[in-house]
Structure formats: C-alpha cells, structure tokens
PDB file of C-alpha atoms and ligand atoms in Angstrom:
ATOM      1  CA  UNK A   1     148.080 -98.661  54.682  1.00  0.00           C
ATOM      2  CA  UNK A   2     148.151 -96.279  57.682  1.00  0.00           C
ATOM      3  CA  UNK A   3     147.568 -92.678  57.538  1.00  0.00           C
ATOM      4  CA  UNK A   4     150.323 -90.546  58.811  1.00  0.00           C
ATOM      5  CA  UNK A   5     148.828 -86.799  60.235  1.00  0.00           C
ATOM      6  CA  UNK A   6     150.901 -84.162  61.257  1.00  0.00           C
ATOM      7  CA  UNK A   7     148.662 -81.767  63.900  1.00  0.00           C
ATOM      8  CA  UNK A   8     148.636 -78.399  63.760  1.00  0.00           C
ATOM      9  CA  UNK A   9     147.771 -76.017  66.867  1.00  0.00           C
ATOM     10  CA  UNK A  10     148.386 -72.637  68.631  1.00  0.00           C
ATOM     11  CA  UNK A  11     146.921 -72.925  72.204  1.00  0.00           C
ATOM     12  CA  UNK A  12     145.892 -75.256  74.710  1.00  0.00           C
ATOM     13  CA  UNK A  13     145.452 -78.649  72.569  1.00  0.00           C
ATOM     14  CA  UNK A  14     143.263 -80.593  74.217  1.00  0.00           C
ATOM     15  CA  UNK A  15     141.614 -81.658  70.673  1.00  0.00           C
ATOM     16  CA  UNK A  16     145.007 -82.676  69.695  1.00  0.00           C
ATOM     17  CA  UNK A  17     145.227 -84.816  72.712  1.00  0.00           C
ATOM     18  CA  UNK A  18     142.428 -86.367  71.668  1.00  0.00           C
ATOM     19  CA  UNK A  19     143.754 -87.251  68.824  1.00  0.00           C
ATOM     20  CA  UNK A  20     147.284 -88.568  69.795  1.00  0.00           C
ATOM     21  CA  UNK A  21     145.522 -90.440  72.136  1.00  0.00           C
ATOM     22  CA  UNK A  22     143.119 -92.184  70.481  1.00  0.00           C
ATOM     23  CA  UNK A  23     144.783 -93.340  67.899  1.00  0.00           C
ATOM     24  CA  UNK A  24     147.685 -94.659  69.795  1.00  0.00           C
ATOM     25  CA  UNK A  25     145.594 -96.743  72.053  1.00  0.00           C
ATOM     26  CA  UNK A  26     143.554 -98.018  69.091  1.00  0.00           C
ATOM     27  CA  UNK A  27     146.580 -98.989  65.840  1.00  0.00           C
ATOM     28  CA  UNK A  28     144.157-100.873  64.520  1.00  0.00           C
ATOM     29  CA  UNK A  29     142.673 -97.588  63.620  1.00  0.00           C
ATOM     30  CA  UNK A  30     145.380 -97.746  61.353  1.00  0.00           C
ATOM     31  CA  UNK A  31     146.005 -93.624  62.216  1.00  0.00           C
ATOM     32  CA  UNK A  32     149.209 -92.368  63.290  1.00  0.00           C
ATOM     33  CA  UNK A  33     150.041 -88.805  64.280  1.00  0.00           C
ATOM     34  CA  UNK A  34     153.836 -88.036  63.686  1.00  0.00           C
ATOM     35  CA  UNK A  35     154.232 -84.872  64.564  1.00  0.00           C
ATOM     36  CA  UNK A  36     152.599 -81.687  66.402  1.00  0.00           C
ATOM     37  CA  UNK A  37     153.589 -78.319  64.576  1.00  0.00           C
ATOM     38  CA  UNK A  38     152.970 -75.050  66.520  1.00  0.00           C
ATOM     39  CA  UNK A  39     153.800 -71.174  65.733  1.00  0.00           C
ATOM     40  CA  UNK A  40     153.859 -69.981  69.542  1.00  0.00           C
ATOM     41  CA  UNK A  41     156.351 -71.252  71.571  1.00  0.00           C
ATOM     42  CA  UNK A  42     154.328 -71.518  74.596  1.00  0.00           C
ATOM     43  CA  UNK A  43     151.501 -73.092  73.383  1.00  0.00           C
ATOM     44  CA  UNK A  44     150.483 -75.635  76.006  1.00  0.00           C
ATOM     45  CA  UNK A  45     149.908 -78.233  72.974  1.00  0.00           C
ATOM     46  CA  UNK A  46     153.528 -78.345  72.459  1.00  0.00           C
ATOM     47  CA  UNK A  47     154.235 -79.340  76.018  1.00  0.00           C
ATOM     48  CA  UNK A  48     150.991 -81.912  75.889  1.00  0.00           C
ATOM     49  CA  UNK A  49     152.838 -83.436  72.485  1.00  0.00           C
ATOM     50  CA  UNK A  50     156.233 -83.064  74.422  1.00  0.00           C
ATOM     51  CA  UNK A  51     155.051 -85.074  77.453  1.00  0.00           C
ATOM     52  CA  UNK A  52     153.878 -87.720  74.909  1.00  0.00           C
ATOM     53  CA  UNK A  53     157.012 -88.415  73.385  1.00  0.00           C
ATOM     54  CA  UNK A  54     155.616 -86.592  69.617  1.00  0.00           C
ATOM     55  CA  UNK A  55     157.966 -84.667  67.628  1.00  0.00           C
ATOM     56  CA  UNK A  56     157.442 -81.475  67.705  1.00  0.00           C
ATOM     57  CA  UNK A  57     157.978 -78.256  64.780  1.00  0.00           C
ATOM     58  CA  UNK A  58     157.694 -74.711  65.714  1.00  0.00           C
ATOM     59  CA  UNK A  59     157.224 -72.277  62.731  1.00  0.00           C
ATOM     60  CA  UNK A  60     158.195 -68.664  62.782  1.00  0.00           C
ATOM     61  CA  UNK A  61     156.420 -66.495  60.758  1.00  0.00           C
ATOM     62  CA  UNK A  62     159.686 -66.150  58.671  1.00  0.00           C
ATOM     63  CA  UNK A  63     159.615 -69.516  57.333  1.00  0.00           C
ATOM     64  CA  UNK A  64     156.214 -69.677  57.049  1.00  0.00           C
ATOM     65  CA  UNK A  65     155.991 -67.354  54.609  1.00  0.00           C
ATOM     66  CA  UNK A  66     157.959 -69.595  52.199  1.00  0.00           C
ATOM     67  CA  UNK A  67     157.393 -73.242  54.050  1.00  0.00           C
ATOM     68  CA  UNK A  68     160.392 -74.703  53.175  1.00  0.00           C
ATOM     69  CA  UNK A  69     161.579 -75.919  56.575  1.00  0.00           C
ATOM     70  CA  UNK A  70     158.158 -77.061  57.085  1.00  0.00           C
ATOM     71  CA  UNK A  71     157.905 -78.505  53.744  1.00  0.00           C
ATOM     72  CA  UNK A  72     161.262 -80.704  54.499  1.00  0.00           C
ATOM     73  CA  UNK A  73     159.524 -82.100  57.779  1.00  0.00           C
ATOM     74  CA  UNK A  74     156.543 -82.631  56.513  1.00  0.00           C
ATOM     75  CA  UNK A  75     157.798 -84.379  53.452  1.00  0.00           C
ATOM     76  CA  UNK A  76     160.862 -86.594  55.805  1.00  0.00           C
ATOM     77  CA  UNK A  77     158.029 -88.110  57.991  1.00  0.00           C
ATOM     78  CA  UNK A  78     155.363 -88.562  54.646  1.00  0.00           C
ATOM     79  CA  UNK A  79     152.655 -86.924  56.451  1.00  0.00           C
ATOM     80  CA  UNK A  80     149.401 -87.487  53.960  1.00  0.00           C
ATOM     81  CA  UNK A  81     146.947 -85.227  55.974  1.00  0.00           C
ATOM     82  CA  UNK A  82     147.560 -82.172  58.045  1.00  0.00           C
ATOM     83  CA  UNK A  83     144.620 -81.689  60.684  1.00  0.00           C
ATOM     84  CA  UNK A  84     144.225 -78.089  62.158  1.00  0.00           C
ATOM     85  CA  UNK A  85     143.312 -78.371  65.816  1.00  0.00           C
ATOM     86  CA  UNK A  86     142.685 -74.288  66.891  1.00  0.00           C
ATOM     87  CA  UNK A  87     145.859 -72.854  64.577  1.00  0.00           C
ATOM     88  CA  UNK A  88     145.314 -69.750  64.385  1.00  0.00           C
ATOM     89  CA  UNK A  89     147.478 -68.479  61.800  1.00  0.00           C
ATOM     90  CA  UNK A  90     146.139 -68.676  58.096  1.00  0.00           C
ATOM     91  CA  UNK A  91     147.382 -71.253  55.304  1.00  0.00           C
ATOM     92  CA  UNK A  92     149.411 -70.062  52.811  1.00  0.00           C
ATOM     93  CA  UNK A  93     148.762 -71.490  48.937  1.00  0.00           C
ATOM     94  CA  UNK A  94     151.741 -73.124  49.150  1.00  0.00           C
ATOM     95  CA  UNK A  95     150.513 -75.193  51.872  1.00  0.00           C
ATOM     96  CA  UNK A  96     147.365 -75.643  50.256  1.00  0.00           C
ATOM     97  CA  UNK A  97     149.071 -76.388  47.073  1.00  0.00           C
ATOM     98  CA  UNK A  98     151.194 -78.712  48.634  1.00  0.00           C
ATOM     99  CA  UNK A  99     148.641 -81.085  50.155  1.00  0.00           C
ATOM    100  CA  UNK A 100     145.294 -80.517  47.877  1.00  0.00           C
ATOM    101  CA  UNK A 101     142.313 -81.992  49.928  1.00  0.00           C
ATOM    102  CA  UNK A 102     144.632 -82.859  52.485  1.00  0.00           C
ATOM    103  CA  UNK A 103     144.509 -80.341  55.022  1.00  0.00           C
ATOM    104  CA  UNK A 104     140.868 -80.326  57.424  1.00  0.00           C
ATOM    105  CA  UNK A 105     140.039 -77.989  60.264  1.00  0.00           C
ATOM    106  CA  UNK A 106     137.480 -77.673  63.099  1.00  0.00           C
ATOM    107  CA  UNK A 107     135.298 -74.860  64.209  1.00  0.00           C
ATOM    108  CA  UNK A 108     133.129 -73.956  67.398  1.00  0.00           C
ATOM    109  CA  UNK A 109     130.057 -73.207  65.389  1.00  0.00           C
ATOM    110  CA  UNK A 110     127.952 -74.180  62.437  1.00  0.00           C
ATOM    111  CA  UNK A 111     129.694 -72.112  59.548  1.00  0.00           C
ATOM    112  CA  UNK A 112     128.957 -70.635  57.218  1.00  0.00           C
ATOM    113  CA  UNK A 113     127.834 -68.433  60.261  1.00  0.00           C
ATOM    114  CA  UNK A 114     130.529 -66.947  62.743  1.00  0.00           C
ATOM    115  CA  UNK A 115     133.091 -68.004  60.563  1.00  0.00           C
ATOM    116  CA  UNK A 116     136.045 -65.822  59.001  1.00  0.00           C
ATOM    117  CA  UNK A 117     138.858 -63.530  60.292  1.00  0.00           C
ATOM    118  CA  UNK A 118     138.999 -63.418  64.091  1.00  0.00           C
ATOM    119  CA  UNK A 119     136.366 -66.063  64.758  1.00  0.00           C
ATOM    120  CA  UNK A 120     137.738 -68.100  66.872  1.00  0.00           C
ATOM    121  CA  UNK A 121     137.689 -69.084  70.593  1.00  0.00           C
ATOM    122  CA  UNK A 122     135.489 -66.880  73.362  1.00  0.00           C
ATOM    123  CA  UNK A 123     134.663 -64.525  70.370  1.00  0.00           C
ATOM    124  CA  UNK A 124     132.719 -67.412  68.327  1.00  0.00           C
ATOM    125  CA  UNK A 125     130.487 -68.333  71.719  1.00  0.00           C
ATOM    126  CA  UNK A 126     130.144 -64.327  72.723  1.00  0.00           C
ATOM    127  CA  UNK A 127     129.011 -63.807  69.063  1.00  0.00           C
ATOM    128  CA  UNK A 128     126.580 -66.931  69.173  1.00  0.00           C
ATOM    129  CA  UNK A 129     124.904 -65.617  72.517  1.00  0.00           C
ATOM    130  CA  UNK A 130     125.139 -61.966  71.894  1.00  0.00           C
ATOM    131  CA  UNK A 131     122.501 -63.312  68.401  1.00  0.00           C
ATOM    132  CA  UNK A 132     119.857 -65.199  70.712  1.00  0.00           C
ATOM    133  CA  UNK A 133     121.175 -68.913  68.454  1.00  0.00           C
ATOM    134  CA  UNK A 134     118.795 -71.399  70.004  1.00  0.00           C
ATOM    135  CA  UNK A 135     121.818 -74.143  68.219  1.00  0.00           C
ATOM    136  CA  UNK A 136     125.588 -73.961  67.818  1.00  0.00           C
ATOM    137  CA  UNK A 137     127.658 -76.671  67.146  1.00  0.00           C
ATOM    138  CA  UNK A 138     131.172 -77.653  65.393  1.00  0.00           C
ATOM    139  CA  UNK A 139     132.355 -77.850  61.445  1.00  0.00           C
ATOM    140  CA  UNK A 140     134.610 -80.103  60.565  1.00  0.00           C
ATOM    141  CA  UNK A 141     136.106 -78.592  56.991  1.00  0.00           C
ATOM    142  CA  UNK A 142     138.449 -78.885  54.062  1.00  0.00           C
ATOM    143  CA  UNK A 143     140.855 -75.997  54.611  1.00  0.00           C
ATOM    144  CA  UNK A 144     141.719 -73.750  51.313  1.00  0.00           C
ATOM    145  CA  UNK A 145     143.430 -69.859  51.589  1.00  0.00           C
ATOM    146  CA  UNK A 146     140.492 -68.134  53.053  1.00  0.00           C
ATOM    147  CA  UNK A 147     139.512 -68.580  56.842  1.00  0.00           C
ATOM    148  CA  UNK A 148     136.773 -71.282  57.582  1.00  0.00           C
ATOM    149  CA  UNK A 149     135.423 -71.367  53.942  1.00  0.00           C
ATOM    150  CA  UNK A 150     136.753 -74.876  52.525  1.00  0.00           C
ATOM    151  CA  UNK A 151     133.694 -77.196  51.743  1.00  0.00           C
ATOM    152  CA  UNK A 152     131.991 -78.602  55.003  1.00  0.00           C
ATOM    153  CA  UNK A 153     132.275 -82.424  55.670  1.00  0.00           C
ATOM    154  CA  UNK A 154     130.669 -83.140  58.926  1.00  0.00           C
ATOM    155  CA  UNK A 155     128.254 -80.953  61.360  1.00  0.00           C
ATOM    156  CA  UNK A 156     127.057 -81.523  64.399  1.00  0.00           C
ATOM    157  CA  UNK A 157     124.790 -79.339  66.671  1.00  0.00           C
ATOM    158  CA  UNK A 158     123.615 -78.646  70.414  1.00  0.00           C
ATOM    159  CA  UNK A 159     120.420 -76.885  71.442  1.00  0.00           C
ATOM    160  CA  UNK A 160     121.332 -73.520  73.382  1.00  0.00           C
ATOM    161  CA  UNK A 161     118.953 -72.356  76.651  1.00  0.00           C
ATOM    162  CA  UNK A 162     118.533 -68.796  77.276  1.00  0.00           C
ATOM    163  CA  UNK A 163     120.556 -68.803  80.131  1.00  0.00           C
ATOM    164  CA  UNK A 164     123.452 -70.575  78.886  1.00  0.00           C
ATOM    165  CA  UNK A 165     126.705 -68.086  79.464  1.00  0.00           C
ATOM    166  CA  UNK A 166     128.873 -68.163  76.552  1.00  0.00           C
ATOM    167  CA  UNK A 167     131.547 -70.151  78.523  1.00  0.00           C
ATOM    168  CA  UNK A 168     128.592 -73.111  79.117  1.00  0.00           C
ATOM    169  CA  UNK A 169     127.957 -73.078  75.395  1.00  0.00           C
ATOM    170  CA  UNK A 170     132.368 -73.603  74.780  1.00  0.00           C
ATOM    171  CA  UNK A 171     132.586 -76.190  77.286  1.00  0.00           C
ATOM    172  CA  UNK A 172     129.525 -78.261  75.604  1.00  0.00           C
ATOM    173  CA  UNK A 173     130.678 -77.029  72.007  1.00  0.00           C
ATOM    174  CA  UNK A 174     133.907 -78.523  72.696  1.00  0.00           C
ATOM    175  CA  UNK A 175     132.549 -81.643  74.222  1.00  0.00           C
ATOM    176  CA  UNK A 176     131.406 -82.004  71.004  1.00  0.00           C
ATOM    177  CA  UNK A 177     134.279 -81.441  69.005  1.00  0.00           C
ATOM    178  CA  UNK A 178     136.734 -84.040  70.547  1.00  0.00           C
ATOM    179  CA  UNK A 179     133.763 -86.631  70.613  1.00  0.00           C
ATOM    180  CA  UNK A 180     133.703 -85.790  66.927  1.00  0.00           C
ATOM    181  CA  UNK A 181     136.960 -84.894  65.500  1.00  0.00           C
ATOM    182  CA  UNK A 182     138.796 -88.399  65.586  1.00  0.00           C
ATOM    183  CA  UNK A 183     136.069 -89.884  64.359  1.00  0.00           C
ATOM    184  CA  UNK A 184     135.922 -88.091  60.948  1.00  0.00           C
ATOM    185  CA  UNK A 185     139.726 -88.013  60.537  1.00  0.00           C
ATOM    186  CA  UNK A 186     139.619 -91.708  60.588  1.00  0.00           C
ATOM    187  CA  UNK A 187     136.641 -91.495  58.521  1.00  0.00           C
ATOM    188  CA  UNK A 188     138.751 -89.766  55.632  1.00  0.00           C
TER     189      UNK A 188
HETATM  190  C1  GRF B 201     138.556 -75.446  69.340  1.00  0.00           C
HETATM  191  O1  GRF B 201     137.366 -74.903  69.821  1.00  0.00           O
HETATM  192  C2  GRF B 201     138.527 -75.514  67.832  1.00  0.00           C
HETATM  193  O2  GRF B 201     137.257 -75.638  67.308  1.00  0.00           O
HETATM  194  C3  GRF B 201     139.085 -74.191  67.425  1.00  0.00           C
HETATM  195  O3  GRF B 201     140.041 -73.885  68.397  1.00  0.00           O
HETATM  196  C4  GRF B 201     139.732 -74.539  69.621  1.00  0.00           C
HETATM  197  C5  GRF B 201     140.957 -75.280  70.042  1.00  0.00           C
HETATM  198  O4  GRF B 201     140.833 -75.799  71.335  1.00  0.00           O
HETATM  199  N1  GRF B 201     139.542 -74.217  66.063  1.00  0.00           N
HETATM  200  P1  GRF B 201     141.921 -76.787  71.888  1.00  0.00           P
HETATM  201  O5  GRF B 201     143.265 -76.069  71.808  1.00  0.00           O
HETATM  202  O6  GRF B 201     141.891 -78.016  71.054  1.00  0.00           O
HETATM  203  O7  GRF B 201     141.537 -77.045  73.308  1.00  0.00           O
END
C-alpha cells in the first residue's frame, strides 16, 4: 500500500522538491506526496509545488490554532505522514494528537545541540561556527509539541575546516539533507 505525505514548509523548499520529485519519478517507491501546506503566502515552496501541479494549503495562524480546516484536508486526501521540510511555525497537540508518530522533521545540525526556539536557518550554521564544531550535520526526527526534541531517527555528519564560513557549512549541510531526507521517509 502506498504512503500518502502531505509536506509542510515556510521558505524556499528545495528539500520539498526533493521530495516531490523523487518519488514521482520512482512509484515504485510506492511514496506519494499529495499536498504541500504552507503558512506564508510567499513562500517560494508554494510556487515550486504550484509549478508541479501539487495541491497546495495555506494556513493562517487563525485556523491553526484550532486545525480544523487543516484537519478536513488532511483527512479528504488520507495523508498517513506529515513531513516538515523548514516549517517554521510550531505543532500544536492537536496536530500531534492527530497523527501520533506520524509527523518527522529535519534539522541543519546534530541535535540535541543547536536545537530549540529560533534555531533554524543562518542562525544554526552562525551558532555552529561561532563554537569552533569540528562536525555538523542533519537530524532527521519524530516531531512532538516542543521544538526539535521528538526522538532522533537518523544522523548524519560532515567534518567542518577552520575556515569554512557559515554559509559553506549550509550549502554542504544541506547537501546532506536532501541526499538524506527521501531516503528515510521511504524508509518509514
Ligand atoms: C533546511 O535546512 C531544514 O533542515 C530546515 O530548514 C531548511 C529548509 O530549507 N528545517 P529548504 O526550504 O528545504 O531549502
């Protein structure tokens, strides 16, 4: 039986493209992403998913705080797994609730370090240089209510140099993440 995955993402996407893209060139994966849900309007991942053809949800902060619109479309297209791809605004228990085990994330670092509450993006690399790390990496992870603290299911790590800026060590983090990500959804 295929898995149906409903995306999740705030800014530029390219880890969701990933995604869509692998698994519609490979169905044997048996992996389909139904739809991309955003809560900014002019997040460039909703134009990506646009351009594709993929259905598209954006939540305002309104009906997030309840989920019942997003419930309704999650629920219409029986999405089984919701995969965060740089969302940026915190799950609420419903959500949680709602798809137990169900919901996974990735992060630009090895958590449990430079994790949490406004961790994400140039901030996670700045932090990781600013500390001398001779690694970084990505976590993939179960999501729950708190930021970036659901149990880990996959690392992966890069050596740092000295010199490396802090936008070297994104671009090879995220190298990383969307030779990694699809792998370990299908792996789920
Ligand atoms: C990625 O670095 C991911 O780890 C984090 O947000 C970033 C999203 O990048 N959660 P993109 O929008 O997929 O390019």
């Amino acid at each position: 039986m295929s898995k149906r995955i409903a995306l999740f993402a705030s800014g530029t996407g390219s880890n969701a493209r990933v995604l869509i893209d692998r698994f519609r060139e490979h169905p044997e994966d048996g992996v389909e992403v139904v739809l991309l849900v955003s809560n900014k309007s002019t997040a460039g991942a909703l134009m990506m998913a646009a351009e594709r053809g993929l259905p598209t949800l954006v939540v305002k902060r309104a009906d997030w705080t309840e989920g019942k619109e997003l419930l309704r479309a999650l629920d219409a297209l029986r999405v089984d797994l919701i995969v965060l791809a740089g969302f940026l605004w915190l799950i609420p228990a419903y959500l949680v609730q709602a798809y137990p085990n169900k919901i996974v994330n990735i992060h630009p670092a090895l958590l449990p370090k430079y994790g949490g509450k406004g961790m994400y993006g140039r901030h996670v690399h700045e932090a990781v240089k600013a500390a001398g790390e001779v690694e970084s990496g990505i976590t993939i992870h179960y999501v729950d209510e708190n930021y970036d603290e659901g149990s880990i299911i996959y690392q992966a790590a890069v050596r740092l140099d000295p010199e490396d800026t802090a936008e070297q060590i994104a671009e090879r983090v995220l190298r990383l993440e969307h030779g990694n990500y699809w792998r370990v959804v299908y792996g789920l």
